[in-house]
mmCIF file of C-alpha atoms in Angstrom:
data_model
loop_
_atom_site.group_PDB
_atom_site.id
_atom_site.type_symbol
_atom_site.label_atom_id
_atom_site.label_comp_id
_atom_site.label_asym_id
_atom_site.label_seq_id
_atom_site.Cartn_x
_atom_site.Cartn_y
_atom_site.Cartn_z
ATOM 1 C CA MET A 293 -25.307 -4.055 -52.655
ATOM 2 C CA ASN A 294 -26.835 -1.188 -54.626
ATOM 3 C CA ALA A 295 -28.709 -1.846 -57.856
ATOM 4 C CA LEU A 296 -25.985 0.139 -59.630
ATOM 5 C CA THR A 297 -22.367 0.539 -58.520
ATOM 6 C CA HIS A 298 -19.618 2.467 -60.284
ATOM 7 C CA LEU A 299 -16.087 1.170 -59.672
ATOM 8 C CA LYS A 300 -13.738 3.974 -60.728
ATOM 9 C CA GLY A 301 -10.245 2.672 -61.352
ATOM 10 C CA PRO A 302 -7.058 4.598 -62.065
ATOM 11 C CA SER A 303 -6.159 5.714 -65.576
ATOM 12 C CA ARG A 304 -3.656 3.492 -67.380
ATOM 13 C CA PRO A 305 -4.078 0.616 -64.911
ATOM 14 C CA GLY A 306 -1.443 -2.101 -64.692
ATOM 15 C CA PRO A 307 -2.154 -5.834 -64.173
ATOM 16 C CA GLY A 308 -2.269 -5.384 -60.404
ATOM 17 C CA ASP A 309 -4.671 -2.453 -60.635
ATOM 18 C CA ARG A 310 -7.032 -4.415 -62.863
ATOM 19 C CA LYS A 311 -6.810 -7.399 -60.527
ATOM 20 C CA VAL A 312 -7.809 -5.183 -57.593
ATOM 21 C CA LEU A 313 -10.757 -3.819 -59.592
ATOM 22 C CA LEU A 314 -11.921 -7.318 -60.493
ATOM 23 C CA ASP A 315 -11.491 -8.512 -56.904
ATOM 24 C CA ARG A 316 -13.460 -5.535 -55.587
ATOM 25 C CA ALA A 317 -16.271 -6.268 -58.039
ATOM 26 C CA GLY A 318 -16.205 -9.909 -56.941
ATOM 27 C CA GLU A 319 -16.484 -8.847 -53.297
ATOM 28 C CA LEU A 320 -19.542 -6.729 -54.083
ATOM 29 C CA PHE A 321 -21.298 -9.617 -55.802
ATOM 30 C CA ALA A 322 -20.277 -12.045 -53.060
ATOM 31 C CA GLY A 323 -21.797 -9.675 -50.488
ATOM 32 C CA ALA A 324 -25.039 -9.902 -52.446
ATOM 33 C CA GLU A 325 -24.776 -13.734 -52.368
ATOM 34 C CA ILE A 326 -24.132 -13.961 -56.104
ATOM 35 C CA GLU A 327 -21.784 -16.790 -57.086
ATOM 36 C CA PRO A 328 -18.908 -16.132 -59.518
ATOM 37 C CA THR A 329 -20.568 -18.459 -62.038
ATOM 38 C CA ASP A 330 -23.690 -16.269 -61.947
ATOM 39 C CA ILE A 331 -21.879 -13.053 -62.859
ATOM 40 C CA ILE A 332 -22.443 -11.992 -66.462
ATOM 41 C CA ARG A 333 -19.219 -10.215 -67.449
ATOM 42 C CA ILE A 334 -19.436 -8.034 -70.542
ATOM 43 C CA ASP A 335 -16.180 -6.543 -71.863
ATOM 44 C CA VAL A 336 -16.386 -3.378 -73.927
ATOM 45 C CA PRO A 337 -13.964 -3.632 -76.869
ATOM 46 C CA GLY A 338 -11.597 -0.786 -77.641
ATOM 47 C CA ARG A 339 -11.608 1.150 -80.874
ATOM 48 C CA GLY A 340 -10.992 -1.144 -83.842
ATOM 49 C CA GLN A 341 -11.092 -4.289 -81.693
ATOM 50 C CA SER A 342 -14.670 -5.417 -82.262
ATOM 51 C CA VAL A 343 -15.546 -8.368 -84.495
ATOM 52 C CA GLY A 344 -17.916 -6.037 -86.317
ATOM 53 C CA GLY A 345 -21.632 -6.285 -86.934
ATOM 54 C CA GLU A 346 -24.592 -3.993 -87.501
ATOM 55 C CA GLY A 347 -26.906 -2.155 -85.152
ATOM 56 C CA LEU A 348 -26.524 0.174 -82.195
ATOM 57 C CA LEU A 349 -24.498 -2.363 -80.207
ATOM 58 C CA ARG A 350 -21.340 -4.157 -81.263
ATOM 59 C CA PRO A 351 -21.643 -7.982 -81.039
ATOM 60 C CA GLU A 352 -19.612 -8.178 -77.806
ATOM 61 C CA LEU A 353 -22.187 -5.957 -76.075
ATOM 62 C CA GLU A 354 -25.388 -7.590 -77.296
ATOM 63 C CA PRO A 355 -25.719 -9.897 -74.232
ATOM 64 C CA ILE A 356 -26.288 -6.839 -72.048
ATOM 65 C CA VAL A 357 -29.812 -6.424 -73.440
ATOM 66 C CA PRO A 358 -31.325 -9.655 -72.075
ATOM 67 C CA ALA A 359 -29.094 -9.431 -69.003
ATOM 68 C CA LEU A 360 -30.520 -6.065 -67.963
ATOM 69 C CA GLN A 361 -34.067 -6.486 -69.181
ATOM 70 C CA SER A 362 -35.010 -9.336 -66.869
ATOM 71 C CA GLY A 363 -33.131 -11.236 -64.217
ATOM 72 C CA SER A 364 -35.736 -14.003 -64.371
ATOM 73 C CA LEU A 365 -34.506 -14.991 -67.828
ATOM 74 C CA PHE A 366 -31.503 -16.595 -66.198
ATOM 75 C CA GLY A 367 -33.344 -18.714 -63.668
ATOM 76 C CA GLY A 368 -31.661 -17.376 -60.533
ATOM 77 C CA ARG A 369 -29.923 -14.463 -58.878
ATOM 78 C CA THR A 370 -27.355 -13.014 -61.249
ATOM 79 C CA GLY A 371 -25.173 -9.940 -61.462
ATOM 80 C CA VAL A 372 -23.889 -7.950 -64.419
ATOM 81 C CA MET A 373 -20.367 -6.531 -64.659
ATOM 82 C CA LEU A 374 -19.725 -4.054 -67.467
ATOM 83 C CA MET A 375 -15.927 -3.973 -67.811
ATOM 84 C CA ASP A 376 -14.143 -0.966 -69.360
ATOM 85 C CA ALA A 377 -17.413 0.947 -69.725
ATOM 86 C CA HIS A 378 -15.467 4.118 -70.548
ATOM 87 C CA LEU A 379 -14.827 2.571 -73.981
ATOM 88 C CA LEU A 380 -18.526 2.556 -74.903
ATOM 89 C CA GLN A 381 -19.419 4.415 -78.069
ATOM 90 C CA SER A 382 -22.000 7.182 -77.788
ATOM 91 C CA ASP A 383 -24.879 5.141 -79.287
ATOM 92 C CA GLU A 384 -24.003 2.194 -77.051
ATOM 93 C CA ALA A 385 -23.893 4.421 -73.967
ATOM 94 C CA ALA A 386 -27.379 5.667 -74.829
ATOM 95 C CA VAL A 387 -28.715 2.112 -75.130
ATOM 96 C CA VAL A 388 -27.149 1.050 -71.821
ATOM 97 C CA THR A 389 -28.547 4.166 -70.122
ATOM 98 C CA ASP A 390 -32.054 3.362 -71.361
ATOM 99 C CA LEU A 391 -31.744 -0.223 -70.142
ATOM 100 C CA LEU A 392 -30.541 0.884 -66.709
ATOM 101 C CA ALA A 393 -33.323 3.482 -66.454
ATOM 102 C CA GLN A 394 -35.945 0.795 -67.136
ATOM 103 C CA GLN A 395 -34.668 -1.571 -64.448
ATOM 104 C CA ALA A 396 -37.216 -2.576 -61.853
ATOM 105 C CA GLY A 397 -37.228 -4.814 -58.796
ATOM 106 C CA GLY A 398 -35.848 -8.289 -59.394
ATOM 107 C CA THR A 399 -33.404 -7.275 -62.110
ATOM 108 C CA PRO A 400 -29.714 -8.031 -61.586
ATOM 109 C CA PRO A 401 -27.441 -5.599 -59.748
ATOM 110 C CA VAL A 402 -24.930 -3.951 -62.074
ATOM 111 C CA VAL A 403 -21.287 -3.023 -61.483
ATOM 112 C CA VAL A 404 -19.848 -0.573 -64.013
ATOM 113 C CA VAL A 405 -16.032 -0.720 -64.063
ATOM 114 C CA THR A 406 -14.067 2.132 -65.622
ATOM 115 C CA SER A 407 -10.527 3.400 -66.007
ATOM 116 C CA GLY A 408 -11.538 6.574 -67.795
ATOM 117 C CA LYS A 409 -14.391 9.009 -68.347
ATOM 118 C CA LEU A 410 -17.838 7.587 -69.041
ATOM 119 C CA PRO A 411 -19.540 8.869 -72.206
ATOM 120 C CA SER A 412 -22.819 10.786 -72.109
ATOM 121 C CA PRO A 413 -25.595 10.160 -71.246
ATOM 122 C CA LEU A 414 -24.405 7.194 -69.170
ATOM 123 C CA ALA A 415 -22.117 9.432 -67.107
ATOM 124 C CA ALA A 416 -25.069 11.555 -65.963
ATOM 125 C CA HIS A 417 -27.211 8.530 -65.106
ATOM 126 C CA VAL A 418 -24.419 6.871 -63.125
ATOM 127 C CA LYS A 419 -23.723 10.109 -61.264
ATOM 128 C CA ARG A 420 -27.381 10.306 -60.189
ATOM 129 C CA LYS A 421 -28.100 6.668 -59.443
ATOM 130 C CA ALA A 422 -24.910 4.759 -58.656
ATOM 131 C CA GLU A 423 -22.910 4.178 -55.535
ATOM 132 C CA VAL A 424 -19.388 5.287 -56.475
ATOM 133 C CA ILE A 425 -16.337 3.391 -55.220
ATOM 134 C CA THR A 426 -12.949 4.792 -56.183
ATOM 135 C CA VAL A 427 -9.991 2.426 -56.434
ATOM 136 C CA ARG A 428 -6.708 4.310 -56.616
ATOM 137 C CA LYS A 429 -3.580 3.152 -58.396
ATOM 138 C CA LEU A 430 -1.426 0.710 -56.462
ATOM 139 C CA ALA A 431 1.806 2.066 -55.030
ATOM 140 C CA ASP A 432 4.641 -0.122 -53.730
ATOM 141 C CA ARG A 433 3.522 0.624 -50.168
ATOM 142 C CA ASP A 434 -0.006 -0.548 -50.983
ATOM 143 C CA VAL A 435 1.317 -3.752 -52.518
ATOM 144 C CA ALA A 436 3.487 -4.456 -49.469
ATOM 145 C CA LEU A 437 0.411 -4.115 -47.222
ATOM 146 C CA TRP A 438 -1.551 -6.346 -49.586
ATOM 147 C CA VAL A 439 1.222 -8.947 -49.406
ATOM 148 C CA ARG A 440 1.113 -9.081 -45.605
ATOM 149 C CA ASP A 441 -2.686 -9.523 -45.558
ATOM 150 C CA ALA A 442 -2.575 -12.154 -48.315
ATOM 151 C CA ALA A 443 0.244 -14.010 -46.534
ATOM 152 C CA ARG A 444 -1.674 -13.997 -43.246
ATOM 153 C CA ARG A 445 -4.711 -15.553 -44.960
ATOM 154 C CA ARG A 446 -2.446 -18.351 -46.170
ATOM 155 C CA GLY A 447 -0.888 -18.909 -42.755
ATOM 156 C CA LEU A 448 2.463 -17.419 -43.794
ATOM 157 C CA ARG A 449 4.660 -14.980 -41.909
ATOM 158 C CA VAL A 450 6.206 -12.511 -44.342
ATOM 159 C CA GLY A 451 8.437 -9.785 -42.976
ATOM 160 C CA SER A 452 8.946 -6.374 -44.548
ATOM 161 C CA ASP A 453 12.138 -7.454 -46.353
ATOM 162 C CA ALA A 454 10.391 -10.477 -47.870
ATOM 163 C CA ALA A 455 7.398 -8.364 -48.860
ATOM 164 C CA GLN A 456 9.669 -5.892 -50.604
ATOM 165 C CA ALA A 457 11.411 -8.783 -52.376
ATOM 166 C CA LEU A 458 8.044 -9.868 -53.802
ATOM 167 C CA VAL A 459 7.407 -6.319 -54.980
ATOM 168 C CA GLN A 460 10.877 -6.319 -56.528
ATOM 169 C CA ARG A 461 10.154 -9.512 -58.455
ATOM 170 C CA PHE A 462 6.532 -8.856 -59.446
ATOM 171 C CA GLY A 463 5.959 -5.109 -59.132
ATOM 172 C CA SER A 464 2.303 -4.250 -58.488
ATOM 173 C CA ASP A 465 0.963 -7.429 -60.125
ATOM 174 C CA VAL A 466 -0.867 -8.732 -57.068
ATOM 175 C CA GLY A 467 -2.316 -11.606 -59.083
ATOM 176 C CA ALA A 468 1.174 -12.974 -59.729
ATOM 177 C CA ILE A 469 2.186 -12.319 -56.110
ATOM 178 C CA GLY A 470 -0.826 -14.294 -54.938
ATOM 179 C CA GLN A 471 0.287 -17.235 -57.061
ATOM 180 C CA ALA A 472 3.798 -16.969 -55.590
ATOM 181 C CA LEU A 473 2.379 -16.991 -52.055
ATOM 182 C CA ASP A 474 0.319 -20.065 -52.915
ATOM 183 C CA GLN A 475 3.510 -21.864 -53.936
ATOM 184 C CA LEU A 476 5.299 -20.762 -50.762
ATOM 185 C CA SER A 477 2.415 -21.941 -48.562
ATOM 186 C CA ILE A 478 2.624 -25.420 -50.093
ATOM 187 C CA SER A 479 6.401 -25.774 -49.899
ATOM 188 C CA GLY A 480 6.623 -24.769 -46.238
ATOM 189 C CA GLY A 481 9.620 -23.303 -44.444
ATOM 190 C CA PRO A 482 10.395 -19.704 -43.536
ATOM 191 C CA VAL A 483 9.615 -17.030 -46.120
ATOM 192 C CA THR A 484 12.670 -14.814 -46.275
ATOM 193 C CA GLN A 485 13.922 -12.196 -48.671
ATOM 194 C CA GLN A 486 16.626 -14.540 -49.968
ATOM 195 C CA VAL A 487 14.178 -17.424 -50.491
ATOM 196 C CA ILE A 488 12.000 -15.188 -52.668
ATOM 197 C CA LEU A 489 14.879 -13.709 -54.664
ATOM 198 C CA ASP A 490 16.349 -17.170 -55.286
ATOM 199 C CA ARG A 491 13.080 -18.920 -56.111
ATOM 200 C CA PHE A 492 11.355 -16.390 -58.329
ATOM 201 C CA ARG A 493 14.018 -15.478 -60.837
ATOM 202 C CA ASN A 494 11.510 -16.146 -63.628
ATOM 203 C CA ARG A 495 7.740 -16.267 -63.811
ATOM 204 C CA PRO A 496 5.947 -19.044 -61.881
ATOM 205 C CA ASP A 497 6.152 -22.275 -63.850
ATOM 206 C CA GLN A 498 3.053 -22.458 -66.011
ATOM 207 C CA PRO A 499 2.862 -24.078 -69.440
ATOM 208 C CA LEU A 500 1.077 -22.176 -72.178
ATOM 209 C CA TRP A 501 -1.364 -25.018 -72.776
ATOM 210 C CA LYS A 502 -3.057 -24.227 -69.446
ATOM 211 C CA LEU A 503 -4.295 -20.997 -71.005
ATOM 212 C CA THR A 504 -5.647 -22.696 -74.136
ATOM 213 C CA ASP A 505 -7.251 -25.406 -71.989
ATOM 214 C CA ALA A 506 -9.042 -22.751 -69.954
ATOM 215 C CA LEU A 507 -10.258 -21.166 -73.199
ATOM 216 C CA ALA A 508 -11.522 -24.532 -74.441
ATOM 217 C CA LYS A 509 -13.510 -25.007 -71.223
ATOM 218 C CA GLY A 510 -15.028 -21.553 -71.550
ATOM 219 C CA ALA A 511 -13.686 -20.721 -68.073
ATOM 220 C CA ALA A 512 -13.230 -16.968 -68.441
ATOM 221 C CA GLU A 513 -12.164 -16.305 -64.853
ATOM 222 C CA GLU A 514 -9.503 -19.017 -64.958
ATOM 223 C CA ALA A 515 -8.335 -17.989 -68.437
ATOM 224 C CA ILE A 516 -7.855 -14.363 -67.381
ATOM 225 C CA ARG A 517 -5.953 -15.478 -64.275
ATOM 226 C CA ARG A 518 -3.710 -17.662 -66.448
ATOM 227 C CA LEU A 519 -3.214 -14.704 -68.779
ATOM 228 C CA HIS A 520 -2.093 -12.453 -65.925
ATOM 229 C CA ASP A 521 0.302 -15.119 -64.638
ATOM 230 C CA LEU A 522 1.891 -15.662 -68.031
ATOM 231 C CA LEU A 523 2.314 -11.944 -68.587
ATOM 232 C CA THR A 524 4.375 -11.586 -65.412
ATOM 233 C CA HIS A 525 7.562 -12.098 -67.387
ATOM 234 C CA GLY A 526 6.226 -13.206 -70.784
ATOM 235 C CA HIS A 527 5.633 -11.162 -73.922
ATOM 236 C CA PRO A 528 2.037 -10.537 -75.068
ATOM 237 C CA LEU A 529 2.861 -11.482 -78.664
ATOM 238 C CA VAL A 530 4.005 -14.937 -77.512
ATOM 239 C CA LEU A 531 0.595 -15.513 -75.931
ATOM 240 C CA VAL A 532 -1.227 -14.304 -79.033
ATOM 241 C CA ALA A 533 0.922 -16.617 -81.179
ATOM 242 C CA THR A 534 -0.022 -19.535 -78.909
ATOM 243 C CA ILE A 535 -3.725 -18.711 -79.189
ATOM 244 C CA GLU A 536 -3.370 -18.218 -82.945
ATOM 245 C CA ASN A 537 -1.739 -21.653 -83.320
ATOM 246 C CA ASP A 538 -4.522 -23.288 -81.322
ATOM 247 C CA LEU A 539 -7.139 -21.493 -83.416
ATOM 248 C CA ARG A 540 -5.364 -22.488 -86.641
ATOM 249 C CA LYS A 541 -5.749 -26.144 -85.669
ATOM 250 C CA ARG A 542 -9.433 -25.592 -84.970
ATOM 251 C CA ALA A 543 -9.866 -24.006 -88.388
ATOM 252 C CA LEU A 544 -8.064 -26.900 -90.075
ATOM 253 C CA ALA A 545 -10.211 -29.400 -88.181
ATOM 254 C CA ALA A 546 -13.360 -27.612 -89.329
ATOM 255 C CA ALA A 547 -12.173 -27.723 -92.949
ATOM 256 C CA ALA A 548 -10.788 -31.290 -93.034
ATOM 257 C CA PRO A 549 -13.063 -34.052 -94.428
ATOM 258 C CA ASP A 550 -11.832 -36.579 -91.847
ATOM 259 C CA ILE A 551 -9.430 -36.925 -88.931
ATOM 260 C CA ALA A 552 -6.793 -38.683 -91.052
ATOM 261 C CA THR A 553 -6.581 -35.689 -93.383
ATOM 262 C CA PHE A 554 -6.504 -33.324 -90.418
ATOM 263 C CA ALA A 555 -3.661 -35.287 -88.823
ATOM 264 C CA GLU A 556 -1.676 -35.090 -92.053
ATOM 265 C CA TRP A 557 -2.199 -31.331 -92.263
ATOM 266 C CA ILE A 558 -0.878 -30.686 -88.736
ATOM 267 C CA GLY A 559 1.839 -33.340 -88.855
ATOM 268 C CA GLY A 560 0.236 -35.526 -86.181
ATOM 269 C CA LYS A 561 -1.060 -39.070 -85.847
ATOM 270 C CA PRO A 562 -4.818 -39.752 -86.127
ATOM 271 C CA GLY A 563 -4.880 -41.865 -82.978
ATOM 272 C CA ALA A 564 -2.808 -39.522 -80.809
ATOM 273 C CA TYR A 565 -4.612 -37.734 -77.982
ATOM 274 C CA PRO A 566 -3.524 -34.180 -78.984
ATOM 275 C CA THR A 567 -4.759 -34.802 -82.534
ATOM 276 C CA ARG A 568 -8.113 -36.175 -81.401
ATOM 277 C CA LYS A 569 -8.502 -33.333 -78.893
ATOM 278 C CA ALA A 570 -7.829 -30.662 -81.528
ATOM 279 C CA TRP A 571 -10.091 -32.420 -84.044
ATOM 280 C CA GLN A 572 -13.040 -32.558 -81.645
ATOM 281 C CA ALA A 573 -12.543 -28.947 -80.573
ATOM 282 C CA GLY A 574 -12.503 -27.671 -84.145
ATOM 283 C CA ARG A 575 -15.529 -29.699 -85.213
ATOM 284 C CA ALA A 576 -17.531 -28.419 -82.233
ATOM 285 C CA MET A 577 -17.194 -24.750 -83.222
ATOM 286 C CA SER A 578 -19.692 -23.124 -85.531
ATOM 287 C CA ARG A 579 -18.409 -21.421 -88.668
ATOM 288 C CA GLU A 580 -19.668 -18.082 -87.359
ATOM 289 C CA ASP A 581 -17.842 -18.408 -84.022
ATOM 290 C CA LEU A 582 -14.696 -19.599 -85.776
ATOM 291 C CA ASN A 583 -14.693 -16.575 -88.083
ATOM 292 C CA ARG A 584 -15.276 -14.241 -85.145
ATOM 293 C CA ALA A 585 -12.411 -15.796 -83.206
ATOM 294 C CA VAL A 586 -10.004 -15.576 -86.155
ATOM 295 C CA ASP A 587 -10.887 -11.921 -86.731
ATOM 296 C CA ALA A 588 -10.552 -11.073 -83.023
ATOM 297 C CA VAL A 589 -7.077 -12.655 -82.824
ATOM 298 C CA ARG A 590 -6.031 -10.749 -85.943
ATOM 299 C CA ARG A 591 -7.227 -7.471 -84.445
ATOM 300 C CA ALA A 592 -5.529 -8.184 -81.111
ATOM 301 C CA ASP A 593 -2.249 -8.927 -82.893
ATOM 302 C CA ALA A 594 -2.487 -5.635 -84.782
ATOM 303 C CA THR A 595 -3.208 -3.733 -81.551
ATOM 304 C CA LEU A 596 -0.201 -5.235 -79.769
ATOM 305 C CA LYS A 597 2.067 -4.329 -82.661
ATOM 306 C CA GLY A 598 0.765 -0.835 -83.341
ATOM 307 C CA MET A 599 -0.895 0.618 -80.246
ATOM 308 C CA PRO A 600 0.508 1.994 -76.942
ATOM 309 C CA GLN A 601 1.482 -0.519 -74.268
ATOM 310 C CA GLU A 602 -1.318 0.505 -71.898
ATOM 311 C CA THR A 603 -3.842 -0.916 -74.397
ATOM 312 C CA HIS A 604 -2.241 -4.369 -74.446
ATOM 313 C CA LEU A 605 -3.624 -5.893 -71.237
ATOM 314 C CA PRO A 606 -7.254 -4.769 -71.791
ATOM 315 C CA THR A 607 -6.999 -6.055 -75.369
ATOM 316 C CA LEU A 608 -5.821 -9.487 -74.230
ATOM 317 C CA GLU A 609 -8.414 -9.676 -71.437
ATOM 318 C CA ARG A 610 -11.224 -8.905 -73.865
ATOM 319 C CA LEU A 611 -9.829 -11.395 -76.374
ATOM 320 C CA VAL A 612 -9.647 -14.168 -73.774
ATOM 321 C CA ALA A 613 -13.147 -13.464 -72.429
ATOM 322 C CA ALA A 614 -14.616 -13.465 -75.953
ATOM 323 C CA LEU A 615 -12.813 -16.650 -76.985
ATOM 324 C CA CYS A 616 -14.234 -18.426 -73.939
ATOM 325 C CA ILE A 617 -17.717 -17.660 -75.292
ATOM 326 C CA TRP A 618 -16.994 -18.555 -78.933
ATOM 327 C CA TYR A 619 -15.052 -21.723 -78.107
ATOM 328 C CA ARG A 620 -17.989 -23.015 -76.085
ATOM 329 C CA GLY A 621 -20.589 -21.856 -78.571
ATOM 330 C CA ARG A 622 -22.618 -19.717 -76.192
#
């Protein structure tokens, strides 16, 4: 793996396209023997989506400084993934370029993922130094080929009609198709077109609390996978409302003098498991992280209601990744 790799994705990527980009980045790090838990993912927020702050870097990008300055700070072999780097502001691009230019032996390999044009001077540096891998937009034919390979890895035989039925149900969202194939591999039996059309009338069964649980654990990879699954047939605003409700309980827990008062505020019982779980989660968050999370959810909600649809998935991915950090206090 090169010290610097540029993954160029298609413009206006859908869920499947972003999944392919993330998978390709994961393959690069795996080839360099870097575990998923040792990948430092940094998501560049879109315009108006940052939690704010002062300095040349927005708060979401500040971790890139120690990450690029010295790999030894992290006690092992790590990798850095800069997601949506085309959204960097000019000052931020200059800082990242300087950090990349100063890299020496032993520093983490970097994968820069874009779905648009990189700003200067980072574009020039990447052009000179990076290995460029272009990932084109998924077409139905590409998805059908992906389905056959994914089915073979799971020990399933999926004919062309069945593969097309999966495309019909899920489009190019290969993440959701992978989940469907997982279900089919467990249930057994032949995988036919009719089986798929009958079974997957709606999104794969997944309660919303699995997303909030993943956020609470700080498991960004799992949370983003849950997000993609839920968006297969769900509306983004429903997911934001779920996150907002969970965050509201955390805010109430932080403000309540005791668990009895908190239980009264949310209409629960002090001894009930959901009440105790929400109480402990809210008390564990710092005031600063709580305020950041509330502001980020507010901004995401405004983006979903007022910005073009192609901005919705990146907005939710960045929100989920950031919440995983703030919920865990790291």
